[in-house]
Tab-separated table of C-alpha atoms in Angstrom:
chain	number	residue	atom	x	y	z
A	1	MET	CA	-5.225	-72.155	-54.059
A	2	ASP	CA	-5.295	-75.253	-51.926
A	3	PRO	CA	-8.673	-77.009	-52.426
A	4	LEU	CA	-9.297	-77.133	-48.673
A	5	GLN	CA	-8.560	-73.419	-48.380
A	6	ALA	CA	-11.078	-72.778	-51.149
A	7	GLU	CA	-13.701	-74.812	-49.286
A	8	ILE	CA	-13.036	-72.899	-46.092
A	9	GLN	CA	-13.229	-69.634	-47.996
A	10	GLN	CA	-16.674	-70.618	-49.274
A	11	LEU	CA	-17.787	-71.518	-45.752
A	12	LEU	CA	-16.653	-68.119	-44.484
A	13	ALA	CA	-18.429	-66.429	-47.371
A	14	ASP	CA	-21.630	-68.227	-46.304
A	15	TRP	CA	-21.121	-66.942	-42.756
A	16	ALA	CA	-20.632	-63.410	-44.120
A	17	GLN	CA	-23.979	-63.696	-45.901
A	18	GLN	CA	-25.670	-64.438	-42.588
A	19	SER	CA	-23.888	-61.837	-40.490
A	20	GLU	CA	-22.947	-58.276	-41.404
A	21	ASP	CA	-19.896	-58.515	-39.187
A	22	SER	CA	-18.475	-61.916	-39.955
A	23	LEU	CA	-14.803	-61.203	-39.457
A	24	ALA	CA	-13.532	-64.709	-40.116
A	25	ARG	CA	-10.769	-65.007	-42.657
A	26	VAL	CA	-8.514	-67.712	-44.106
A	27	TRP	CA	-5.007	-67.520	-45.476
A	28	GLN	CA	-2.065	-69.733	-46.288
A	29	GLU	CA	1.397	-69.373	-44.849
A	30	SER	CA	4.697	-70.191	-46.525
A	31	ASP	CA	4.803	-73.450	-44.556
A	32	ALA	CA	1.766	-74.483	-46.657
A	33	GLY	CA	-0.323	-74.542	-43.523
A	34	ILE	CA	-3.797	-73.044	-43.734
A	35	HIS	CA	-4.713	-70.514	-41.054
A	36	VAL	CA	-8.211	-69.443	-40.142
A	37	GLU	CA	-9.067	-66.585	-37.853
A	38	VAL	CA	-12.475	-66.586	-36.127
A	39	VAL	CA	-13.851	-64.439	-33.362
A	40	THR	CA	-15.688	-66.851	-31.053
A	41	ALA	CA	-15.396	-70.380	-29.715
A	42	ARG	CA	-18.765	-71.100	-31.311
A	43	GLN	CA	-17.312	-70.314	-34.736
A	44	GLU	CA	-14.322	-72.504	-33.947
A	45	LYS	CA	-16.638	-75.405	-33.080
A	46	ALA	CA	-18.580	-74.976	-36.333
A	47	LEU	CA	-15.336	-74.852	-38.293
A	48	ARG	CA	-13.953	-77.993	-36.643
A	49	GLU	CA	-17.178	-79.845	-37.470
A	50	PHE	CA	-16.758	-78.706	-41.082
A	51	LEU	CA	-13.082	-79.734	-41.224
A	52	GLN	CA	-13.721	-83.201	-39.739
A	53	GLY	CA	-10.199	-83.631	-38.472
A	54	ALA	CA	-8.203	-82.035	-41.309
A	55	SER	CA	-4.779	-81.640	-39.744
A	56	ASN	CA	-3.058	-78.850	-41.656
A	57	VAL	CA	-5.431	-76.094	-40.482
A	58	SER	CA	-4.564	-73.793	-37.592
A	59	ILE	CA	-7.503	-71.985	-36.025
A	60	HIS	CA	-6.985	-68.700	-34.205
A	61	ILE	CA	-9.779	-67.488	-31.915
A	62	LEU	CA	-9.616	-63.738	-31.480
A	63	SER	CA	-11.644	-63.835	-28.251
A	64	SER	CA	-9.307	-66.361	-26.640
A	65	PRO	CA	-7.163	-64.822	-23.867
A	66	GLU	CA	-4.165	-66.656	-25.331
A	67	GLU	CA	-4.367	-64.732	-28.631
A	68	PRO	CA	-2.800	-61.274	-28.666
A	69	PRO	CA	-5.550	-58.758	-29.519
A	70	PRO	CA	-4.901	-57.507	-33.059
A	71	HIS	CA	-5.658	-53.913	-32.140
A	72	GLY	CA	-4.162	-53.805	-28.668
A	73	PHE	CA	-5.689	-52.623	-25.432
A	74	PHE	CA	-8.078	-49.781	-24.728
A	75	GLU	CA	-9.737	-47.915	-21.906
A	76	LEU	CA	-12.960	-45.895	-21.819
A	77	GLN	CA	-12.754	-42.159	-22.432
A	78	GLU	CA	-15.926	-41.538	-20.420
A	79	PRO	CA	-17.447	-42.999	-17.231
A	80	GLU	CA	-20.029	-45.213	-18.974
A	81	ALA	CA	-20.621	-46.467	-22.499
A	82	SER	CA	-22.509	-49.135	-24.393
A	83	LEU	CA	-21.544	-52.098	-26.540
A	84	PHE	CA	-23.630	-53.188	-29.494
A	85	THR	CA	-24.071	-56.505	-31.277
A	86	THR	CA	-22.958	-55.238	-34.700
A	87	SER	CA	-20.792	-52.471	-36.150
A	88	SER	CA	-23.960	-50.585	-37.119
A	89	LEU	CA	-24.447	-49.940	-33.361
A	90	LYS	CA	-28.193	-50.609	-33.381
A	91	LYS	CA	-28.861	-53.393	-30.892
A	92	LEU	CA	-27.553	-53.062	-27.352
A	93	THR	CA	-25.353	-55.847	-26.020
A	94	THR	CA	-24.529	-54.294	-22.666
A	95	ASP	CA	-23.709	-51.073	-20.901
A	96	PHE	CA	-20.363	-50.974	-19.148
A	97	ASP	CA	-18.140	-48.531	-17.280
A	98	THR	CA	-14.579	-47.730	-16.299
A	99	ASN	CA	-14.692	-50.324	-13.496
A	100	ASP	CA	-14.717	-52.954	-16.218
A	101	GLY	CA	-11.094	-52.043	-16.767
A	102	VAL	CA	-8.918	-52.512	-19.794
A	103	MET	CA	-10.462	-53.895	-22.981
A	104	ARG	CA	-9.027	-55.933	-25.842
A	105	GLY	CA	-9.400	-54.540	-29.365
A	106	LEU	CA	-10.267	-57.326	-31.798
A	107	ALA	CA	-11.435	-55.669	-35.030
A	108	ARG	CA	-12.260	-52.338	-36.683
A	109	LYS	CA	-15.057	-51.481	-39.097
A	110	ASN	CA	-17.034	-48.359	-40.088
A	111	GLY	CA	-15.154	-46.234	-37.541
A	112	ASN	CA	-16.163	-48.619	-34.761
A	113	THR	CA	-14.159	-51.175	-32.812
A	114	LEU	CA	-15.021	-54.697	-31.688
A	115	ILE	CA	-13.822	-54.970	-28.130
A	116	GLN	CA	-13.796	-57.617	-25.458
A	117	LEU	CA	-14.325	-56.856	-21.798
A	118	TRP	CA	-12.495	-58.738	-19.103
A	119	ASP	CA	-15.595	-60.834	-18.405
A	120	GLY	CA	-15.433	-62.058	-22.014
A	121	THR	CA	-18.295	-59.930	-23.337
A	122	LEU	CA	-17.858	-58.898	-26.976
A	123	GLY	CA	-19.386	-55.827	-28.558
A	124	TRP	CA	-18.896	-52.889	-30.895
A	125	ILE	CA	-18.209	-49.354	-29.737
A	126	GLN	CA	-17.490	-46.031	-31.401
A	127	GLU	CA	-13.755	-45.492	-31.712
A	128	ASP	CA	-13.899	-42.021	-30.219
A	129	GLN	CA	-15.241	-43.460	-26.952
A	130	ILE	CA	-12.058	-45.389	-26.252
A	131	SER	CA	-8.354	-44.654	-26.202
A	132	SER	CA	-5.399	-46.892	-26.671
A	133	VAL	CA	-3.318	-47.906	-23.672
A	134	GLY	CA	0.021	-49.632	-23.422
A	135	SER	CA	-0.173	-53.392	-23.493
A	136	GLU	CA	1.829	-53.537	-20.285
A	137	LEU	CA	-1.421	-52.676	-18.454
A	138	GLY	CA	-2.491	-56.149	-19.461
A	139	TRP	CA	-5.901	-57.747	-19.440
A	140	THR	CA	-7.446	-60.172	-17.045
A	141	ALA	CA	-9.628	-62.952	-18.374
A	142	LEU	CA	-12.793	-63.886	-16.570
A	143	LYS	CA	-12.174	-65.706	-13.364
A	144	THR	CA	-14.954	-66.593	-10.995
A	145	HIS	CA	-13.531	-67.528	-7.679
A	146	ASP	CA	-14.447	-68.293	-4.133
A	147	ILE	CA	-14.696	-65.262	-1.957
A	148	SER	CA	-12.201	-65.493	0.873
A	149	LEU	CA	-13.335	-63.240	3.661
A	150	SER	CA	-10.716	-61.936	6.006
A	151	ALA	CA	-10.980	-62.626	9.718
A	152	GLN	CA	-12.077	-59.015	10.177
A	153	THR	CA	-14.868	-59.228	7.607
A	154	GLN	CA	-18.047	-60.858	8.734
A	155	PRO	CA	-20.187	-62.434	6.006
A	156	ALA	CA	-23.184	-60.570	7.365
A	157	THR	CA	-21.381	-57.267	6.765
A	158	VAL	CA	-20.510	-58.223	3.211
A	159	ILE	CA	-24.026	-59.397	2.493
A	160	ALA	CA	-25.536	-56.247	3.991
A	161	GLY	CA	-23.339	-54.230	1.650
A	162	ILE	CA	-24.472	-56.255	-1.348
A	163	LEU	CA	-28.149	-55.759	-0.536
A	164	LYS	CA	-27.699	-52.052	0.174
A	165	ARG	CA	-26.004	-51.618	-3.176
A	166	ALA	CA	-28.670	-53.657	-4.966
A	167	ARG	CA	-31.408	-51.558	-3.343
A	168	SER	CA	-29.709	-48.385	-4.568
A	169	TYR	CA	-30.816	-49.349	-8.087
A	170	ILE	CA	-34.504	-49.771	-7.198
A	171	GLY	CA	-36.651	-47.752	-9.580
A	172	LEU	CA	-34.257	-47.885	-12.525
A	173	PRO	CA	-36.015	-48.906	-15.752
A	174	TYR	CA	-35.542	-52.419	-17.090
A	175	VAL	CA	-33.716	-52.433	-20.446
A	176	LEU	CA	-32.291	-55.618	-21.951
A	177	GLY	CA	-28.518	-55.086	-21.943
A	178	GLY	CA	-28.765	-52.355	-19.344
A	179	ARG	CA	-26.052	-52.189	-16.700
A	180	SER	CA	-25.580	-48.568	-15.779
A	181	ASN	CA	-26.826	-45.846	-13.472
A	182	GLU	CA	-29.624	-45.229	-15.990
A	183	ARG	CA	-30.981	-48.695	-16.826
A	184	MET	CA	-30.641	-52.333	-15.823
A	185	ASP	CA	-31.402	-55.874	-16.826
A	186	CYS	CA	-31.498	-58.777	-14.384
A	187	SER	CA	-27.975	-60.131	-14.838
A	188	GLY	CA	-26.623	-56.617	-15.251
A	189	LEU	CA	-27.857	-55.839	-11.733
A	190	THR	CA	-26.342	-58.936	-10.162
A	191	SER	CA	-23.016	-58.686	-12.021
A	192	ARG	CA	-22.592	-54.967	-11.359
A	193	VAL	CA	-23.455	-55.218	-7.664
A	194	MET	CA	-21.137	-58.168	-7.070
A	195	ARG	CA	-18.311	-56.511	-8.990
A	196	ASP	CA	-18.612	-53.171	-7.241
A	197	GLU	CA	-19.301	-54.473	-3.720
A	198	VAL	CA	-17.001	-57.488	-3.430
A	199	GLY	CA	-14.865	-57.441	-6.567
A	200	LEU	CA	-16.349	-60.677	-7.862
A	201	VAL	CA	-16.576	-60.796	-11.643
A	202	LEU	CA	-19.608	-62.800	-12.616
A	203	PRO	CA	-20.371	-63.692	-16.224
A	204	ARG	CA	-22.564	-61.105	-17.919
A	205	HIS	CA	-25.529	-63.400	-18.645
A	206	SER	CA	-27.796	-65.129	-16.157
A	207	THR	CA	-27.407	-68.502	-17.884
A	208	ASP	CA	-23.661	-68.373	-17.265
A	209	GLN	CA	-24.083	-66.988	-13.738
A	210	ARG	CA	-26.253	-69.994	-12.943
A	211	ARG	CA	-23.341	-72.262	-13.894
A	212	CYS	CA	-21.145	-70.743	-11.171
A	213	GLY	CA	-21.213	-70.697	-7.408
A	214	GLU	CA	-22.451	-73.223	-4.864
A	215	ARG	CA	-25.817	-74.950	-5.308
A	216	VAL	CA	-28.303	-74.198	-2.521
A	217	THR	CA	-31.884	-75.411	-2.093
A	218	GLN	CA	-34.821	-73.085	-1.591
A	219	ALA	CA	-35.161	-74.321	1.994
A	220	HIS	CA	-31.623	-73.152	2.776
A	221	MET	CA	-31.300	-70.020	0.673
A	222	GLY	CA	-30.352	-66.840	2.434
A	223	SER	CA	-29.598	-63.178	1.952
A	224	GLY	CA	-27.155	-62.436	-0.836
A	225	ASP	CA	-27.803	-65.695	-2.711
A	226	LEU	CA	-28.761	-65.467	-6.369
A	227	LEU	CA	-32.188	-66.883	-7.200
A	228	PHE	CA	-32.579	-68.105	-10.775
A	229	ALA	CA	-35.970	-68.425	-12.404
A	230	ARG	CA	-37.721	-68.392	-15.755
A	231	LEU	CA	-40.254	-65.890	-16.919
A	232	GLY	CA	-43.836	-67.096	-16.779
A	233	LYS	CA	-44.458	-70.149	-18.896
A	234	THR	CA	-41.367	-69.502	-21.011
A	235	ASN	CA	-37.769	-70.576	-20.556
A	236	VAL	CA	-36.507	-66.993	-20.637
A	237	PRO	CA	-33.912	-66.920	-17.842
A	238	HIS	CA	-33.962	-64.498	-14.937
A	239	VAL	CA	-31.965	-63.793	-11.762
A	240	GLY	CA	-32.292	-61.708	-8.620
A	241	PHE	CA	-30.901	-61.303	-5.092
A	242	VAL	CA	-32.484	-63.156	-2.171
A	243	VAL	CA	-33.194	-61.109	0.956
A	244	GLN	CA	-34.195	-62.763	4.196
A	245	ASP	CA	-35.005	-60.680	7.229
A	246	SER	CA	-34.737	-61.571	10.908
A	247	ARG	CA	-38.339	-62.818	10.928
A	248	GLY	CA	-37.587	-65.215	8.112
A	249	GLU	CA	-39.566	-63.208	5.561
A	250	THR	CA	-38.042	-63.476	2.107
A	251	THR	CA	-38.013	-60.882	-0.634
A	252	VAL	CA	-36.241	-60.691	-4.005
A	253	ILE	CA	-34.427	-57.663	-5.431
A	254	HIS	CA	-34.390	-57.931	-9.199
A	255	ALA	CA	-34.607	-56.039	-12.475
A	256	SER	CA	-38.069	-57.224	-13.415
A	257	GLN	CA	-39.243	-57.630	-16.996
A	258	ARG	CA	-42.801	-57.758	-15.684
A	259	ALA	CA	-42.533	-54.519	-13.710
A	260	GLN	CA	-40.117	-53.022	-16.265
A	261	ALA	CA	-37.979	-51.743	-13.380
A	262	VAL	CA	-35.670	-52.795	-10.556
A	263	ILE	CA	-37.933	-53.744	-7.655
A	264	GLU	CA	-37.977	-55.611	-4.362
A	265	GLU	CA	-40.980	-57.866	-3.835
A	266	PRO	CA	-42.033	-60.713	-1.543
A	267	LEU	CA	-40.987	-64.166	-2.665
A	268	ASP	CA	-44.550	-65.364	-3.139
A	269	ALA	CA	-45.272	-62.389	-5.395
A	270	PHE	CA	-42.050	-63.099	-7.312
A	271	PHE	CA	-43.171	-66.672	-7.956
A	272	LYS	CA	-46.470	-65.443	-9.414
A	273	GLY	CA	-44.489	-64.257	-12.418
A	274	TYR	CA	-41.464	-66.543	-12.456
A	275	ARG	CA	-40.769	-70.275	-12.060
A	276	PHE	CA	-37.925	-71.640	-9.949
A	277	MET	CA	-34.690	-72.758	-11.633
A	278	GLY	CA	-32.084	-72.779	-8.885
A	279	VAL	CA	-30.181	-70.911	-6.200
A	280	ARG	CA	-26.455	-70.184	-6.193
A	281	ARG	CA	-24.312	-68.912	-3.345
A	282	PHE	CA	-21.197	-66.824	-3.859
A	283	ILE	CA	-20.777	-65.377	-0.372
A	284	PRO	CA	-20.252	-67.884	2.452
A	285	GLN	CA	-22.992	-67.370	4.975
A	286	GLY	CA	-20.797	-67.859	8.007
A	287	LYS	CA	-21.554	-69.942	11.033
B	1	MET	CA	-32.949	-90.967	-7.452
B	2	LYS	CA	-31.854	-91.926	-10.937
B	3	ALA	CA	-32.968	-91.119	-14.428
B	4	SER	CA	-31.495	-91.432	-17.912
B	5	CYS	CA	-30.203	-88.395	-19.722
B	6	PRO	CA	-32.666	-87.825	-22.590
B	7	GLU	CA	-29.767	-86.657	-24.749
B	8	CYS	CA	-27.184	-89.444	-24.351
B	9	GLY	CA	-28.820	-92.084	-22.170
B	10	ASN	CA	-26.259	-91.709	-19.394
B	11	SER	CA	-27.597	-92.600	-15.935
B	12	ILE	CA	-27.931	-89.488	-13.808
B	13	GLU	CA	-28.168	-89.587	-10.060
B	14	ALA	CA	-29.827	-86.530	-8.611
B	15	PRO	CA	-29.129	-85.112	-5.162
B	16	SER	CA	-31.777	-86.293	-2.712
B	17	ASP	CA	-32.944	-82.685	-2.322
B	18	VAL	CA	-33.307	-81.970	-6.039
B	19	GLU	CA	-36.139	-79.535	-6.688
B	20	LEU	CA	-38.794	-79.296	-9.370
B	21	GLY	CA	-37.691	-76.855	-12.056
B	22	GLU	CA	-33.983	-77.087	-11.280
B	23	ILE	CA	-31.620	-77.288	-14.209
B	24	ILE	CA	-28.910	-79.919	-13.830
B	25	SER	CA	-26.138	-80.987	-16.188
B	26	CYS	CA	-25.421	-84.425	-17.551
B	27	GLY	CA	-21.932	-85.415	-16.469
B	28	ASN	CA	-21.435	-87.311	-19.710
B	29	CYS	CA	-22.649	-85.046	-22.502
B	30	ALA	CA	-23.003	-81.745	-20.562
B	31	ALA	CA	-26.598	-81.320	-21.749
B	32	GLU	CA	-28.675	-79.045	-19.537
B	33	LEU	CA	-31.659	-80.928	-18.197
B	34	ASP	CA	-34.891	-79.670	-16.698
B	35	VAL	CA	-36.196	-81.523	-13.627
B	36	VAL	CA	-39.831	-81.861	-14.731
B	37	SER	CA	-40.775	-84.290	-11.987
B	38	VAL	CA	-39.214	-85.208	-8.651
B	39	GLU	CA	-41.301	-88.257	-7.768
B	40	PRO	CA	-40.852	-90.001	-10.097
B	41	PHE	CA	-37.559	-88.339	-11.039
B	42	GLU	CA	-37.860	-87.246	-14.676
B	43	LEU	CA	-35.723	-85.079	-16.914
B	44	MET	CA	-36.205	-83.232	-20.191
B	45	VAL	CA	-33.639	-81.422	-22.289
B	46	PHE	CA	-33.702	-77.768	-21.305
B	47	ASP	CA	-34.042	-75.344	-24.221
B	48	GLU	CA	-33.558	-71.782	-23.137
B	49	ASP	CA	-35.653	-69.076	-24.778
B	50	GLU	CA	-34.055	-65.829	-25.892
B	51	LYS	CA	-35.071	-62.607	-24.216
């Protein structure tokens, strides 16, 4: 075995010790090139730091849209399901539903499949919850994009729809990873509402949502904007929808860890439990 | 308003309406930085906590 391949194999064995689902593998092709398959860009970065510029190693990232999914494409067999962090299906990653479209199948283990949603989210699911579909249905990688409203669609109408949909979830219990008709977390609420109301695919996590959209100050924020904050004295991220009424009163609709439910509360009450981090706009407010 | 990135030393110019608690990115090293003071303008590396 090539000495470098042996070193990489040891590195991957160390990863496997730390993670029950380390799927990384290394092999050598007839061209004498070494190939390594990893799942995430984070693993790729760690591997490149380890290799320090070694040139005869090709790295394949399963979660990259450019790589064909080893197990093809799938769709949900039921309206809603959940993804878990490991193949033992113990810790919830996120709920999802048929509106999340076609999934990529990346790996199989213990009768469960590692899939990737079109927003990039990875997670394990029971095989009997999904069915294979022809690859010609394709898969769309995450794209956040500017909303272009037609001449017939007033921003106020769009924003009213967003807030109405967000309010329809009020009362649902807060569950980390929740994004269903039964449970919600903060970024699950914002991503699901935006997807279902305006077709905008936001990243699944609030940290990534905060990196999108147009920056707005608190003085200029308006209805439909996303307000980012951190929980109490911590740096645990949080997000909710801004609502501003005709009198200029501001409330926030959010899946609250403090209240353990989706609620709407006045802005000053919101800031008793959370500290400001930023505001992002995805829907143009109009003139 | 200017401050140095605590990660790489790059000079960072903040928008004039930057707000306390905002998270901004260093254009040089992409570090996420916490605006811990507006006047004077001061930054700290932002370390997010897990939920």
